[in-house]
XYZ file of C-alpha atoms in Angstrom:
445
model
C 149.682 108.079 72.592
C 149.454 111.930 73.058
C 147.615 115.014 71.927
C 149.231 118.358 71.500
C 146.965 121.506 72.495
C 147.406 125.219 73.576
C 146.407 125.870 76.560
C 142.629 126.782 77.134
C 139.654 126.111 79.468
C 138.021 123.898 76.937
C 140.994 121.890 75.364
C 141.421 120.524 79.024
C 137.635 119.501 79.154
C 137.820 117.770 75.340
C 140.867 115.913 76.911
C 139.245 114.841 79.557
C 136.362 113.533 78.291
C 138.447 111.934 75.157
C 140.411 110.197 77.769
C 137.587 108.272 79.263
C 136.337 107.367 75.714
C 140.139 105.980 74.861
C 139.756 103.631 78.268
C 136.565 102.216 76.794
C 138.240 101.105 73.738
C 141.301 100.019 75.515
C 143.546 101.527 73.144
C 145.281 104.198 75.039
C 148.883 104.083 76.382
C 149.336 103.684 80.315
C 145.759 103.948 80.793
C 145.623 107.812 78.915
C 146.540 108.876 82.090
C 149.526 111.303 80.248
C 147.272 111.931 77.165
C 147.710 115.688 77.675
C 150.786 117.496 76.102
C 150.402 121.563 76.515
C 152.203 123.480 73.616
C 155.256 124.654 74.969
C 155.334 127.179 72.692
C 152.184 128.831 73.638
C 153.554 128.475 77.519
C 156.338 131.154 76.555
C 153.926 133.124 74.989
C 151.710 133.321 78.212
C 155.334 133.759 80.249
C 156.688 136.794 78.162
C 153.190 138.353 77.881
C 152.791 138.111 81.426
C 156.569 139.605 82.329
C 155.784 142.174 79.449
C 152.970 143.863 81.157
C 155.467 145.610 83.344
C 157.274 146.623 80.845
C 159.223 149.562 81.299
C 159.270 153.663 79.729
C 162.661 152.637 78.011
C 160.551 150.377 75.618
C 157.956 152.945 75.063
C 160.630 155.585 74.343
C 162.108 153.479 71.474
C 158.553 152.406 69.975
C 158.457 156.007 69.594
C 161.553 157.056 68.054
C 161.373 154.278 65.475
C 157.725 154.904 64.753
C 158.907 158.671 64.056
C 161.741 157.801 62.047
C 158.944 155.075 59.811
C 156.431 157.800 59.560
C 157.547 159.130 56.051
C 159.816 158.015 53.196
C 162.071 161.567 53.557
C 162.612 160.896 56.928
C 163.826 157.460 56.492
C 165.866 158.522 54.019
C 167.065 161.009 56.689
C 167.662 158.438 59.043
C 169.719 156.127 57.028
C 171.840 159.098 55.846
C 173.367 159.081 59.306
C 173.609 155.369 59.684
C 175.948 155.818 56.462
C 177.481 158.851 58.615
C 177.992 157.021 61.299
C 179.410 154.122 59.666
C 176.925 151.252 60.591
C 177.835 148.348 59.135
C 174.459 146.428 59.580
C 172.147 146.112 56.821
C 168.729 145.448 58.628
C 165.874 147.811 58.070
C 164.070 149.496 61.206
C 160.967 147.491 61.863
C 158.066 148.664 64.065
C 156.140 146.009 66.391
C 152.491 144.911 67.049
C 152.247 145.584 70.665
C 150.373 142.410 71.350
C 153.408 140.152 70.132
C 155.882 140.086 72.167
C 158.250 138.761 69.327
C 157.992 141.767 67.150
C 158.651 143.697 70.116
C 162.152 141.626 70.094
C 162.889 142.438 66.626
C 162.009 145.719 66.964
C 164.216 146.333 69.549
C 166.784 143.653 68.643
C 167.377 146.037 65.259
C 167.414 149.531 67.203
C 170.285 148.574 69.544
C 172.624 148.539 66.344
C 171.552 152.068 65.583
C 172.272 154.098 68.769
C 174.935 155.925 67.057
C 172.389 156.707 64.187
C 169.471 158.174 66.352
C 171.641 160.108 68.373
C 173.071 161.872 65.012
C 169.257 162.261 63.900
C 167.859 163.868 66.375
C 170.171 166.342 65.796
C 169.789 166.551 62.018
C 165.978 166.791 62.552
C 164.420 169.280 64.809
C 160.837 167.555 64.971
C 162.290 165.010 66.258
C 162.794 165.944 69.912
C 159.372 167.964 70.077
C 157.103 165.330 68.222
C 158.296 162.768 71.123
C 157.292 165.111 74.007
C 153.832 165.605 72.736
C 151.555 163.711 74.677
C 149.759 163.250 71.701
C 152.545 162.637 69.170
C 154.622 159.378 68.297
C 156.064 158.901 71.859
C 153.024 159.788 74.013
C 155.091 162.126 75.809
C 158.136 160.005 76.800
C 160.897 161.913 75.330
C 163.517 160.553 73.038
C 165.518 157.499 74.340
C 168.124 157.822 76.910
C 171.290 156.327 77.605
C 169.520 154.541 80.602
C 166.890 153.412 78.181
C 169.220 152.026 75.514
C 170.949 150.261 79.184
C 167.403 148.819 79.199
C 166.949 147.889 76.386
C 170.032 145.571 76.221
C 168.856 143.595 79.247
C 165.456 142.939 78.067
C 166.615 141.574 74.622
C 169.310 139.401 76.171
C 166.052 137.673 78.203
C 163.773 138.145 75.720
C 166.584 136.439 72.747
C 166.094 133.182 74.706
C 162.315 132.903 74.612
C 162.943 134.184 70.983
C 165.094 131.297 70.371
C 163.426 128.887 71.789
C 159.902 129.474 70.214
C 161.802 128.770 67.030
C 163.584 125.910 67.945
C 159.792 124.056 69.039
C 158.213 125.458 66.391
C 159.647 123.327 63.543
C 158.469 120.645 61.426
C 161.699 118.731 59.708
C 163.306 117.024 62.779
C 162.363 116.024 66.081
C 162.308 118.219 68.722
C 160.425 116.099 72.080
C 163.820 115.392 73.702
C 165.502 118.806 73.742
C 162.117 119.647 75.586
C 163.814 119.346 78.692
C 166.526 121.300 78.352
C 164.589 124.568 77.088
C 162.794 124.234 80.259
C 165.771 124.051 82.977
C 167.026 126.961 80.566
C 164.143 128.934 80.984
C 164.354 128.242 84.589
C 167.739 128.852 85.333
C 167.790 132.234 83.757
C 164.527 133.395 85.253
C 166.683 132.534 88.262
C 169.670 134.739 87.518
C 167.300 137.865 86.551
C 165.298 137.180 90.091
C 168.886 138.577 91.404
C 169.077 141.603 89.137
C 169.876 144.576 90.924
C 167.234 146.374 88.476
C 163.914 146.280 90.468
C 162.051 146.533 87.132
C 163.642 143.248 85.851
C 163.441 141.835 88.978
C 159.871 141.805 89.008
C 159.411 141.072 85.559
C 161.337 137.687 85.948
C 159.386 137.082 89.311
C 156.098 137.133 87.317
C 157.064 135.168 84.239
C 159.363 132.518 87.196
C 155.619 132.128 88.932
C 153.580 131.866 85.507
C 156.252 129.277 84.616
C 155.751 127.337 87.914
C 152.075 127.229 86.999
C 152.722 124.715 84.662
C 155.988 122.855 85.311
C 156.248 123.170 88.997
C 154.169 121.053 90.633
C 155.803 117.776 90.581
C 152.415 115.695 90.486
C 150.818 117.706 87.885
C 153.832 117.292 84.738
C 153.771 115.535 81.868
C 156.404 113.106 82.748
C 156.647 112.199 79.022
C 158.280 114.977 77.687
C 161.173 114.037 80.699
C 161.297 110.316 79.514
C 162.546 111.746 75.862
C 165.288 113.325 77.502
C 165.826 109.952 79.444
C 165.981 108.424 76.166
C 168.518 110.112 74.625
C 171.717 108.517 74.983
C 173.064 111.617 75.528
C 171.492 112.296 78.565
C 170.203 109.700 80.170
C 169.452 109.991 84.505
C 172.062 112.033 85.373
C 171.249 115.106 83.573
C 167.686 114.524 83.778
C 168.111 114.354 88.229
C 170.215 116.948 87.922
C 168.158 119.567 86.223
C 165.330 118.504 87.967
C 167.134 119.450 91.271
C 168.213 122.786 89.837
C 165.009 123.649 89.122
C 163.358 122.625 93.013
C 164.410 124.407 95.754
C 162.885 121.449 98.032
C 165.406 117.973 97.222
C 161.730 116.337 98.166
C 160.231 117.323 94.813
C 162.775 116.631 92.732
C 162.844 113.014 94.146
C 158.943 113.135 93.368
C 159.209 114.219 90.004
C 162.653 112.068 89.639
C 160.495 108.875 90.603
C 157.802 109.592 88.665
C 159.864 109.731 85.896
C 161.639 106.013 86.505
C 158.286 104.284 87.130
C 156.451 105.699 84.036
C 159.283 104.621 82.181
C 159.163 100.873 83.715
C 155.604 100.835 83.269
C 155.984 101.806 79.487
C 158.459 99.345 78.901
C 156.675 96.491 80.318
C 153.242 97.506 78.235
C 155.327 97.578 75.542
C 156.910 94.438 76.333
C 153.086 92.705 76.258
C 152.456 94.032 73.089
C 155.211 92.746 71.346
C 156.995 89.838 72.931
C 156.248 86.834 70.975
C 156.537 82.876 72.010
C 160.071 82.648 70.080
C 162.225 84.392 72.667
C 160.648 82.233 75.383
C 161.117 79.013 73.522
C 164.993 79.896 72.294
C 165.441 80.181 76.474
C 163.563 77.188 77.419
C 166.029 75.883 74.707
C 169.010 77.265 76.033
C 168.285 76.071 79.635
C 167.102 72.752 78.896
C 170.505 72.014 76.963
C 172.582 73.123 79.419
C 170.664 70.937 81.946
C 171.680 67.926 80.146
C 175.390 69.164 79.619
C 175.673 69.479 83.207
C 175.536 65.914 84.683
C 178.006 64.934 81.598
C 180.981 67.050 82.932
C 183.267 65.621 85.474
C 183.491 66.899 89.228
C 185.910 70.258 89.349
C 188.000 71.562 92.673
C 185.887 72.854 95.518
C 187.378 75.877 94.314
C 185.888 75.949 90.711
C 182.711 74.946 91.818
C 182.764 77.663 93.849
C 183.793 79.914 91.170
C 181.060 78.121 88.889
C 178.011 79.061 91.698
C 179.441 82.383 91.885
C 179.613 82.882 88.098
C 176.404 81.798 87.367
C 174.846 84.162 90.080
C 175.958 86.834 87.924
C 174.653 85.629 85.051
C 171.158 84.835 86.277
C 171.569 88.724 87.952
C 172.388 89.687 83.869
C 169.529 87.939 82.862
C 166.756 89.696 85.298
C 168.699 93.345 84.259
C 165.402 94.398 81.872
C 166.554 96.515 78.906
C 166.200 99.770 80.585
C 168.600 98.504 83.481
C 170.973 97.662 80.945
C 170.553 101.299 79.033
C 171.182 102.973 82.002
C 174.365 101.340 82.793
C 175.627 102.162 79.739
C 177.971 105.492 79.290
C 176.503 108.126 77.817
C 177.445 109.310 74.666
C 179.630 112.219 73.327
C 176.846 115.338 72.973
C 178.229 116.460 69.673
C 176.300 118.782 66.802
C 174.819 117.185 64.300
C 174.362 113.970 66.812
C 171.621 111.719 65.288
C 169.432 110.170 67.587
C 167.198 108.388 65.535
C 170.551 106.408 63.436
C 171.979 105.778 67.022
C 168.658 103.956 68.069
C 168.204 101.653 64.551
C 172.068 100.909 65.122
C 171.091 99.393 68.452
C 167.960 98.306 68.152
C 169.236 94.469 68.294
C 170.374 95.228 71.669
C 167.316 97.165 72.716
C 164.624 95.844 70.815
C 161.321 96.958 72.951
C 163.209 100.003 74.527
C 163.856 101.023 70.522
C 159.967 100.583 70.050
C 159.234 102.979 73.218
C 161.735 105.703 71.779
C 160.291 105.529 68.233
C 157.167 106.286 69.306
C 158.173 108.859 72.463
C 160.220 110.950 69.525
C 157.183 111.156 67.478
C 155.494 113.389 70.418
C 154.836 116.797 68.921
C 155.528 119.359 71.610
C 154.238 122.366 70.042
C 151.112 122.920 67.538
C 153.001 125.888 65.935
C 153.449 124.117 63.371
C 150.419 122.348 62.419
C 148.636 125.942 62.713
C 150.702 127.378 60.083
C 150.373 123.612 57.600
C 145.916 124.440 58.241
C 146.681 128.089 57.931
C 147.522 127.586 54.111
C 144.427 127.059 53.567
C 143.113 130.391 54.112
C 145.303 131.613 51.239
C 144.604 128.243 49.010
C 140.772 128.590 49.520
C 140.279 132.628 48.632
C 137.458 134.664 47.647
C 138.320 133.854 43.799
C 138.659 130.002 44.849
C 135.897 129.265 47.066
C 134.070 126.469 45.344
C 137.351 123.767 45.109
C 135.986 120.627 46.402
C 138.006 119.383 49.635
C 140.111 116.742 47.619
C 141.422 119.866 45.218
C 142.378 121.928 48.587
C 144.467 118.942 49.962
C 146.234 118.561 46.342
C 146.864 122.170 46.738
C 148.149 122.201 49.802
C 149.865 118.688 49.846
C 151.833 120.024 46.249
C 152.513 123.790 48.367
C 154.270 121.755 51.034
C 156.594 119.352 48.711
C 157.683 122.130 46.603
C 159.014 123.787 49.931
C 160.830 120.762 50.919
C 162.678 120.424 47.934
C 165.212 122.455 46.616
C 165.501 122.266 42.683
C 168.507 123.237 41.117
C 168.116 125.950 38.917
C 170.356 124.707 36.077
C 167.740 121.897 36.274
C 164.294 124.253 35.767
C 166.235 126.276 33.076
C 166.976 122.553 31.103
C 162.918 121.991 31.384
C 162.095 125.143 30.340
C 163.980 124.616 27.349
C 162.475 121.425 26.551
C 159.444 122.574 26.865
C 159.740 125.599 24.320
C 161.181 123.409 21.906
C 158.076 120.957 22.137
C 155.654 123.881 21.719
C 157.760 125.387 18.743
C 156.824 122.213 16.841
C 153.129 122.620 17.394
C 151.207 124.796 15.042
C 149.911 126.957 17.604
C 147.819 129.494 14.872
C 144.031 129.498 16.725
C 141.383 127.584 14.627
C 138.385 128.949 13.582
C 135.193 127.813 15.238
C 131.915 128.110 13.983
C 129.629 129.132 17.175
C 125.832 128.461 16.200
């Protein structure tokens, strides 16, 4: 139906040359034409990176401090001296970043905010301090120690950089579906790009300009989305149109391509449903209504002449009925009212409850909700294999690696009670304890 990749040069040239081998066998979905999912999560990453590289002294100035205060074990004991001065009731240990991830950056920064108090007191406990940061070739490259405009700083960028933050981790998991939230982390990411384009701060300004245009590159051109990841939304009765029209004219400034993207949106949908429809409408349905029609054919002549008002009534009534009867099931799913958007709201339990009602439209979702929309997490599933297949391991044969792996991931999913282990344990020692366990002799020739 789909395929999940990050976004590089050659992914879209495997994709496009799978897509004209999936014609040929005629198995694809809507022709393959929206074969092509791009990770969201590696979109962010390209957006933060890109708003990142103007990223202000104030950021630099705390890298420095905190790389200081990490730079021996008497210092950090120094250092958390006055955060027990100071009364700092958080119990998270300063962490420095890896420049070229932009989360760690968040962390780092994230955990320095709640010790203000505690630098200030350091620097001055510690003398080095204050010079070590003004040597160009020291810890701070020459910044100085952080500011009170800095710290100011600081707070904006983590309140922008806490929603990317966020919503890499929300994508990125593995144990329940995330394709129809998809839509709402991107009119999020949009809106408050939006609200930091108006920042008084020139610095942020321009930082949300560039990640706003990088995230145009991929979601704002109406003709070039992935309409798929809009029809989960659709699908959720939570949702439904509404929200999805009126996010979609939130985030375009022109009313003409949200209509665009709106109506792309509603036809891939109907054109879904009615492939779907092929594949799995059988002769029953159209027998039980050649049934119904032909018995009520032969009721009719049977039953004696009404008013001229009743038949009129009758003509009138069954108009409406034969208009029911042409309403296809995504007519009749849109008319519905939405439902209460509640936590813990189970989408999949609301579509088997009313699958009898939908029964090709529940067939579309199943298979819509299956769509992975990042490959976050099928990186880090292959990337247990580097640790499984070590220098010490290196000959397992491939079935051995997937036991290894397969058992690593349902021990992780479960959650054994410890009472439980500490029961087998003991079993287990008494069993031994009955076995002479004294080592035999063996004559080697």
């Amino acid at each position: 139906m789909t395929i999940t990749v990050y976004n590089a040069s050659s992914n879209d040239t495997a994709i496009a040359y799978l897509k004209t081998r999936v014609k040929t066998w005629g198995t694809s979905v809507l022709n393959g034409e929206y074969l092509h999912v791009r990770c969201i999560a590696h979109i962010m990453n390209l957006v933060v990176n890109d708003g990142l590289k103007l990223v202000t002294d104030a950021v630099c100035r705390v890298r420095g401090a905190v790389k200081f205060t990490l730079s021996s074990p008497s210092r950090i004991e120094k250092f958390y001296k006055c955060v027990s001065d100071e009364k700092i009731p958080s119990k998270n240990m300063l962490s420095l970043d890896v420049v070229i991830r932009w989360n760690s950056t968040y962390l780092m920064l994230s955990i320095a905010l709640k010790f203000i108090l505690a630098f200030e007191r350091y620097d001055g406990e510690d003398p080095n301090f204050h010079e070590h940061l003004l040597d160009p070739h020291g810890y701070g490259n020459g910044l100085g120690k952080p500011t009170t405009d800095d710290w100011d700083q600081v707070k904006n960028l983590v309140q922008l950089l806490e929603v990317f933050y966020n919503l890499t981790l929300r994508v990125s998991v593995s144990q329940y579906v995330t394709c129809n939230g998809c839509f709402d982390d991107i009119t999020d990411v949009d809106c408050l790009l939006k609200e930091w384009y108006e920042s008084p701060d020139y610095e942020f300004k321009e930082m949300a300009k560039r990640m706003k245009e990088k995230c145009d590159k991929y979601w704002g051109d109406p003709k070039k989305l992935n309409v798929m990841l809009y029809i989960a939304a659709v699908l959720d009765p939570r949702y439904k149109w509404k929200t999805v029209e009126f996010g979609k004219r939130q985030m375009y400034t022109k009313d003409n391509d949200a209509s665009v993207v709106c109506m792309r949106v509603k036809n891939a949908l109907c054109d879904l449903y009615d492939e779907y429809k092929g594949f799995y409408s059988t002769s029953a349905t159209t027998n039980q209504s050649d049934g119904a029609s032909s018995s009520s054919k032969d009721v009719e002549p049977s039953l004696p002449k009404k008013g001229l008002m009743r038949s009129k009534f009758k003509k009138l009534k069954k108009s409406l009925e034969d208009g029911e009867l042409t309403k296809t099931e995504v007519d009749k799913y849109s008319d519905e009212v939405t439902e209460e958007d509640v936590d813990g709201f189970d989408i999949f339990t609301w579509w088997k409850n009313n699958s009898s009602r939908f029964p090709i439209l529940s067939l579309v979702t199943r298979d819509m909700l299956a769509i992975p929309i990042s490959t976050v997490a099928s990186e880090s599933a292959f990337s247990t294999g580097g640790r499984v297949l070590d220098s010490f391991r290196s000959s397992l044969s491939p079935k051995m690696a997937e036991a290894l792996i397969s058992c690593q991931d349902w021990l992780r999913a479960s959650s054994p009670k410890v009472e439980e282990c500490l029961e087998d344990i003991a079993q287990l020692e008494n069993e031994l304890s009955k076995i002479n366990l004294t080592p035999s002799v063996i004559d080697v020739p």
